[in-house]
Short mmCIF file of N, CA and C in Angstrom, two decimals:
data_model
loop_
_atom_site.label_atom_id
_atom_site.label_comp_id
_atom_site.label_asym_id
_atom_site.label_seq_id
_atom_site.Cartn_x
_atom_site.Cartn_y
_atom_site.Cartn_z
N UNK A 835 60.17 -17.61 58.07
CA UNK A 835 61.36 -17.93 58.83
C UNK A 835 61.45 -17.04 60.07
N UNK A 836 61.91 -17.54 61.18
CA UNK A 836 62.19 -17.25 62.38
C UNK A 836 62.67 -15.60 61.89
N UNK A 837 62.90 -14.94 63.53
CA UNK A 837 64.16 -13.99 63.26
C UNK A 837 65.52 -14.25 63.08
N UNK A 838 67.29 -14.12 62.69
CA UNK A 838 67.76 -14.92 62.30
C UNK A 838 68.67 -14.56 63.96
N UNK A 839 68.34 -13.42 64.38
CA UNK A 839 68.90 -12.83 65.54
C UNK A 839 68.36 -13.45 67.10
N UNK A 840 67.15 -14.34 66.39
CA UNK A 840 66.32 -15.33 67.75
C UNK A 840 66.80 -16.65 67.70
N UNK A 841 67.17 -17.00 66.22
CA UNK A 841 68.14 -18.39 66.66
C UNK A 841 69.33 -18.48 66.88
N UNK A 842 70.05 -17.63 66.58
CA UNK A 842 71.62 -17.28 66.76
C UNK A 842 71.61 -16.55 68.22
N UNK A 843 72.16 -17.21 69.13
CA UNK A 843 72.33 -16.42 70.97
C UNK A 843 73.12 -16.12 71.00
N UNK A 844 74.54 -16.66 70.66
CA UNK A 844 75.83 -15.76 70.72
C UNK A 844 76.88 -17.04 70.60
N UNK A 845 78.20 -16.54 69.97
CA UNK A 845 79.10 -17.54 69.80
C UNK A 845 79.80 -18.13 71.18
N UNK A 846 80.47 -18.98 70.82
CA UNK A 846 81.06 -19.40 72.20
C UNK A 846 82.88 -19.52 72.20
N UNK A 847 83.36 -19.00 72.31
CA UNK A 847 84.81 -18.58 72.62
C UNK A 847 85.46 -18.98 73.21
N UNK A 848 85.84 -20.60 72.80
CA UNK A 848 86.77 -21.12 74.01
C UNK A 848 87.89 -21.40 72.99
N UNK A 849 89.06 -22.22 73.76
CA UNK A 849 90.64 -22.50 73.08
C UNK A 849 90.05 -23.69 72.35
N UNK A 850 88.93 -24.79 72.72
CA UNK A 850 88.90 -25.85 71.57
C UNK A 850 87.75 -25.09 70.03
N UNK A 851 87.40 -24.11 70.25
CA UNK A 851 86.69 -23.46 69.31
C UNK A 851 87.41 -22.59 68.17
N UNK A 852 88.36 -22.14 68.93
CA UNK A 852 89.06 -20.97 68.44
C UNK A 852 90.42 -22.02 67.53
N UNK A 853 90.89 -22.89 68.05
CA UNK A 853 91.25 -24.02 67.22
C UNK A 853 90.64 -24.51 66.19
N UNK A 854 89.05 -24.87 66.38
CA UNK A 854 88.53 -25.68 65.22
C UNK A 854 88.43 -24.41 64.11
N UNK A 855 88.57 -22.84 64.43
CA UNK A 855 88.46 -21.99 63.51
C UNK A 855 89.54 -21.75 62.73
N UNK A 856 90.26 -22.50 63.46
CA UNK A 856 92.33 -22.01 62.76
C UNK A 856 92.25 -23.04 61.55
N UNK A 857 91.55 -24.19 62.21
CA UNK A 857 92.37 -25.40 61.09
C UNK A 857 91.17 -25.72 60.40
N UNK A 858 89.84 -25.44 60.78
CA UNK A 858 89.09 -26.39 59.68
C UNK A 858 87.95 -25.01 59.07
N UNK A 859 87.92 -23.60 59.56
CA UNK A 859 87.20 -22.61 59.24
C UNK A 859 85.34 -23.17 59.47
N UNK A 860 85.42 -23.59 60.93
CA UNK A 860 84.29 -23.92 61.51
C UNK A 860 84.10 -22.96 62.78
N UNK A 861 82.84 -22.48 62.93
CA UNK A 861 82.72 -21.50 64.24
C UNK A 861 81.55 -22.20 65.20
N UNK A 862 81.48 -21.98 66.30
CA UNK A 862 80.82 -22.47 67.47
C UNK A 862 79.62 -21.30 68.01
N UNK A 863 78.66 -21.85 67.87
CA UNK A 863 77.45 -21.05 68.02
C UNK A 863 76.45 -21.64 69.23
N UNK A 864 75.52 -21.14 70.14
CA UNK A 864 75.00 -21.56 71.00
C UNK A 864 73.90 -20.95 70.63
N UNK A 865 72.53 -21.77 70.28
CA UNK A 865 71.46 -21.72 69.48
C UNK A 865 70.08 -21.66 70.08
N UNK A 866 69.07 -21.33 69.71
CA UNK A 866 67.87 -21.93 70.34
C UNK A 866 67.61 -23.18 70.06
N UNK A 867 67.11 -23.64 71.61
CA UNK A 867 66.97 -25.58 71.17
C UNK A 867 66.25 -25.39 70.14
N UNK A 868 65.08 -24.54 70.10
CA UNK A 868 63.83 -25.13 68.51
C UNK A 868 64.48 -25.09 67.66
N UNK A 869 65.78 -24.85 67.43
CA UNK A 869 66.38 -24.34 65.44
C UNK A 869 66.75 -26.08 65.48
N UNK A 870 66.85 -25.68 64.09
CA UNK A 870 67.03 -26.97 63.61
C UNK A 870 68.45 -26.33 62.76
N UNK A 871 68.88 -27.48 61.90
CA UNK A 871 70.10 -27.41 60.78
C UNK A 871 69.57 -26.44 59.89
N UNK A 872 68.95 -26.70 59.40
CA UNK A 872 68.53 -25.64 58.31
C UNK A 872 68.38 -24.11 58.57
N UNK A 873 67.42 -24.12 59.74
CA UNK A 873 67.25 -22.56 60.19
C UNK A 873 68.58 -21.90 60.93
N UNK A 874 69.58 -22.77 61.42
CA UNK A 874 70.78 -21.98 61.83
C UNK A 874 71.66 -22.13 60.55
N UNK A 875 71.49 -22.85 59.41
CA UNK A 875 72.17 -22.90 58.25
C UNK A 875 72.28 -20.98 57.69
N UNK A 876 70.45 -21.18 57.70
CA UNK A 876 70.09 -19.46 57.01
C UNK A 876 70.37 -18.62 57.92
N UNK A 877 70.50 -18.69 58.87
CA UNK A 877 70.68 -17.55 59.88
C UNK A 877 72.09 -17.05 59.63
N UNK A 878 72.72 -17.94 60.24
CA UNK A 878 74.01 -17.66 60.14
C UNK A 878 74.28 -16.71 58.18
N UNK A 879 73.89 -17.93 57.59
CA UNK A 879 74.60 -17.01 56.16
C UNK A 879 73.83 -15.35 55.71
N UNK A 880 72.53 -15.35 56.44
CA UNK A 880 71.69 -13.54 56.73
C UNK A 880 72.57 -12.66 57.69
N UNK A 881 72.83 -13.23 58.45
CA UNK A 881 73.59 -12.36 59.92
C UNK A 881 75.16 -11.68 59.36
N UNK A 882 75.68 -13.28 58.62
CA UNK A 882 77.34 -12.50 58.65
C UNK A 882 77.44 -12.53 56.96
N UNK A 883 76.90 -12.57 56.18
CA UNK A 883 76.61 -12.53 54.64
C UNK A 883 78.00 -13.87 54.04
N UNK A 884 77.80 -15.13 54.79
CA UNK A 884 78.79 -16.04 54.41
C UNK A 884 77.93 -17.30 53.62
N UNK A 885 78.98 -17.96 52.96
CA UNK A 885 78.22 -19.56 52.75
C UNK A 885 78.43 -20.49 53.52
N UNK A 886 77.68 -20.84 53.59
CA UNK A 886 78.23 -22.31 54.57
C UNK A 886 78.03 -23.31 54.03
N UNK A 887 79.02 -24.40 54.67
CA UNK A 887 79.27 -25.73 53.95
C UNK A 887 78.70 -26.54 54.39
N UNK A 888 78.39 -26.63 55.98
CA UNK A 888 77.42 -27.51 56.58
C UNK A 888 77.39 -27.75 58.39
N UNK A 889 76.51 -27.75 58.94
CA UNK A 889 76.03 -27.43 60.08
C UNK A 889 75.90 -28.96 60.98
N UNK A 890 76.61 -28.81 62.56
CA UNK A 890 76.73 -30.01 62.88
C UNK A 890 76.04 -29.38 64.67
N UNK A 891 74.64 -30.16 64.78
CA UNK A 891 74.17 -29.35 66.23
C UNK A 891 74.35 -30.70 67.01
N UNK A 892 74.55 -30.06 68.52
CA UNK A 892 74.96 -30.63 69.67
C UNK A 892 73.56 -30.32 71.16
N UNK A 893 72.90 -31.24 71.57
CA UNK A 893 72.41 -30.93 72.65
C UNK A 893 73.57 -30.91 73.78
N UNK A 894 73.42 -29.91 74.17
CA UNK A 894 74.79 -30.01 75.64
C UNK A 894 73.39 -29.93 76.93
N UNK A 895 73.78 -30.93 77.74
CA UNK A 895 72.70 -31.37 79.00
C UNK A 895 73.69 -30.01 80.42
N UNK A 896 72.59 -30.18 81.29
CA UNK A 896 73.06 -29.33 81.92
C UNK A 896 73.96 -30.20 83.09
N UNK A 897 74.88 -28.77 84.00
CA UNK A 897 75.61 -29.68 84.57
C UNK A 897 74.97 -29.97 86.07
N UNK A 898 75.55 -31.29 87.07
CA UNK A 898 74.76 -31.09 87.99
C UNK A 898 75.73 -30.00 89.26
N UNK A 899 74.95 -29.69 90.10
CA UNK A 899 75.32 -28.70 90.79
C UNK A 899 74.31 -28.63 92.16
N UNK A 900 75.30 -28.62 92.92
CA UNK A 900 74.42 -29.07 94.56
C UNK A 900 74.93 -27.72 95.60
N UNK A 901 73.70 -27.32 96.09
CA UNK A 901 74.07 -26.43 97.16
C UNK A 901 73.33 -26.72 98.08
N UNK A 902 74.42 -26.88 99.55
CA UNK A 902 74.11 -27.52 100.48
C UNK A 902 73.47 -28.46 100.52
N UNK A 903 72.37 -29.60 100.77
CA UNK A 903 72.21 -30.58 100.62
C UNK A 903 71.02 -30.87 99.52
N UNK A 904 70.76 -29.79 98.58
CA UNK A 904 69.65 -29.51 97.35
C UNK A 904 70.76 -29.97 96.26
N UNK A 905 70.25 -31.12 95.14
CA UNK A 905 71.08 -31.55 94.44
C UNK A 905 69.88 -31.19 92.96
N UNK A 906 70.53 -30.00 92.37
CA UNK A 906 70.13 -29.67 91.04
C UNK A 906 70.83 -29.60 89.69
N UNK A 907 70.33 -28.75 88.66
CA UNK A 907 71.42 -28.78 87.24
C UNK A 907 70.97 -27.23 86.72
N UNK A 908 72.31 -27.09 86.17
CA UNK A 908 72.25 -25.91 85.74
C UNK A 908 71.69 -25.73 84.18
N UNK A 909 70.57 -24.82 83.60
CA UNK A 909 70.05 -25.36 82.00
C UNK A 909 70.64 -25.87 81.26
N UNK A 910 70.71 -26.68 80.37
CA UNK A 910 71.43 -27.27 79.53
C UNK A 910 71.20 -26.28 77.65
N UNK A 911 72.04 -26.20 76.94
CA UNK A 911 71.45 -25.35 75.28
C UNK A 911 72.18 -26.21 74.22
N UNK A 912 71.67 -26.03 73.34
CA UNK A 912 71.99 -26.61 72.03
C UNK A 912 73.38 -25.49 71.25
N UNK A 913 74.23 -26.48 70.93
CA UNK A 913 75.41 -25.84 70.51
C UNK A 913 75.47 -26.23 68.73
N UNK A 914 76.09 -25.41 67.93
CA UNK A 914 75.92 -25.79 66.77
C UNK A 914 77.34 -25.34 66.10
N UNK A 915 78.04 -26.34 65.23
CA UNK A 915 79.36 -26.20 64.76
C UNK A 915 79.05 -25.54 63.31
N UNK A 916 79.47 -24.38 63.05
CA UNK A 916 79.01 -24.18 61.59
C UNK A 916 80.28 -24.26 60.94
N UNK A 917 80.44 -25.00 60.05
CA UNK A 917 81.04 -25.38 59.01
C UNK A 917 81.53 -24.34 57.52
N UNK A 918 82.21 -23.24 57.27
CA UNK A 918 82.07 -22.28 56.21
C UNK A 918 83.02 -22.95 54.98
N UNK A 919 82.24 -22.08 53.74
CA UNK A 919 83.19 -22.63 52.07
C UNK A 919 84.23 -21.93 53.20
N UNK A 920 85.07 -22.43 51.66
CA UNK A 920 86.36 -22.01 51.51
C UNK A 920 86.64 -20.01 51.46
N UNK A 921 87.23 -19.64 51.50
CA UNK A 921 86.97 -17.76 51.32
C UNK A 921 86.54 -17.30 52.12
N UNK A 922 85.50 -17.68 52.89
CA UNK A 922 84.69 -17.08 53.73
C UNK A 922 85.23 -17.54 55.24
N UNK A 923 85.02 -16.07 55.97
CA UNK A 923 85.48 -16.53 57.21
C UNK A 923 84.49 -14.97 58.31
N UNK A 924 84.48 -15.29 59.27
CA UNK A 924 83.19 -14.46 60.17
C UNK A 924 84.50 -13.87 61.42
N UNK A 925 83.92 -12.63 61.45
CA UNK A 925 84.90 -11.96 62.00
C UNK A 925 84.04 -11.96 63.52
N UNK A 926 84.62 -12.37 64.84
CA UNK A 926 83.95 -12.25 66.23
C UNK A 926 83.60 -11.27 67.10
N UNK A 927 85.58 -10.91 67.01
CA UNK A 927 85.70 -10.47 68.13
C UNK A 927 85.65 -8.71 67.48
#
């Protein structure tokens, strides 16, 4: 298995995240594209010693972005909703 610290990049901290953590005890993770469900399944439960209930990944495309008359995109990363049991909850901040 990977390192669990090479598929996990860092959480993502916005008001619709920090919501889905109030009401459904799901956290928002921004991943390496190669992980798959499974390997951010184990990562996550090695890193913060939790269970998880189940893992929902997102390709997010990049955005476009034009300077001066050069029309490009900024990288796009894979986002991943982790899902925790019941009891368990991952401390962020």
């Amino acid at each position: 298995m990977k390192d669990p610290h090479l598929i996990i990049v860092k959480p993502v901290i916005t008001e619709k995240s920090t919501l889905q953590t109030e009401m459904h005890n799901a956290y928002v993770f921004k991943v390496a594209r190669t992980a798959n469900r499974i390997e951010v399944k184990e990562a996550v439960e090695r890193v913060f010693d939790v269970k998880v209930r189940k893992v929902n990944t997102v390709n997010q495309s990049g955005k476009r972005r034009r300077v001066g008359r050069s029309i490009g995109f900024t990288s796009g990363y894979k986002k991943a909703v982790v899902t925790l049991e019941p009891g368990y909850e991952i401390d962020l901040l």
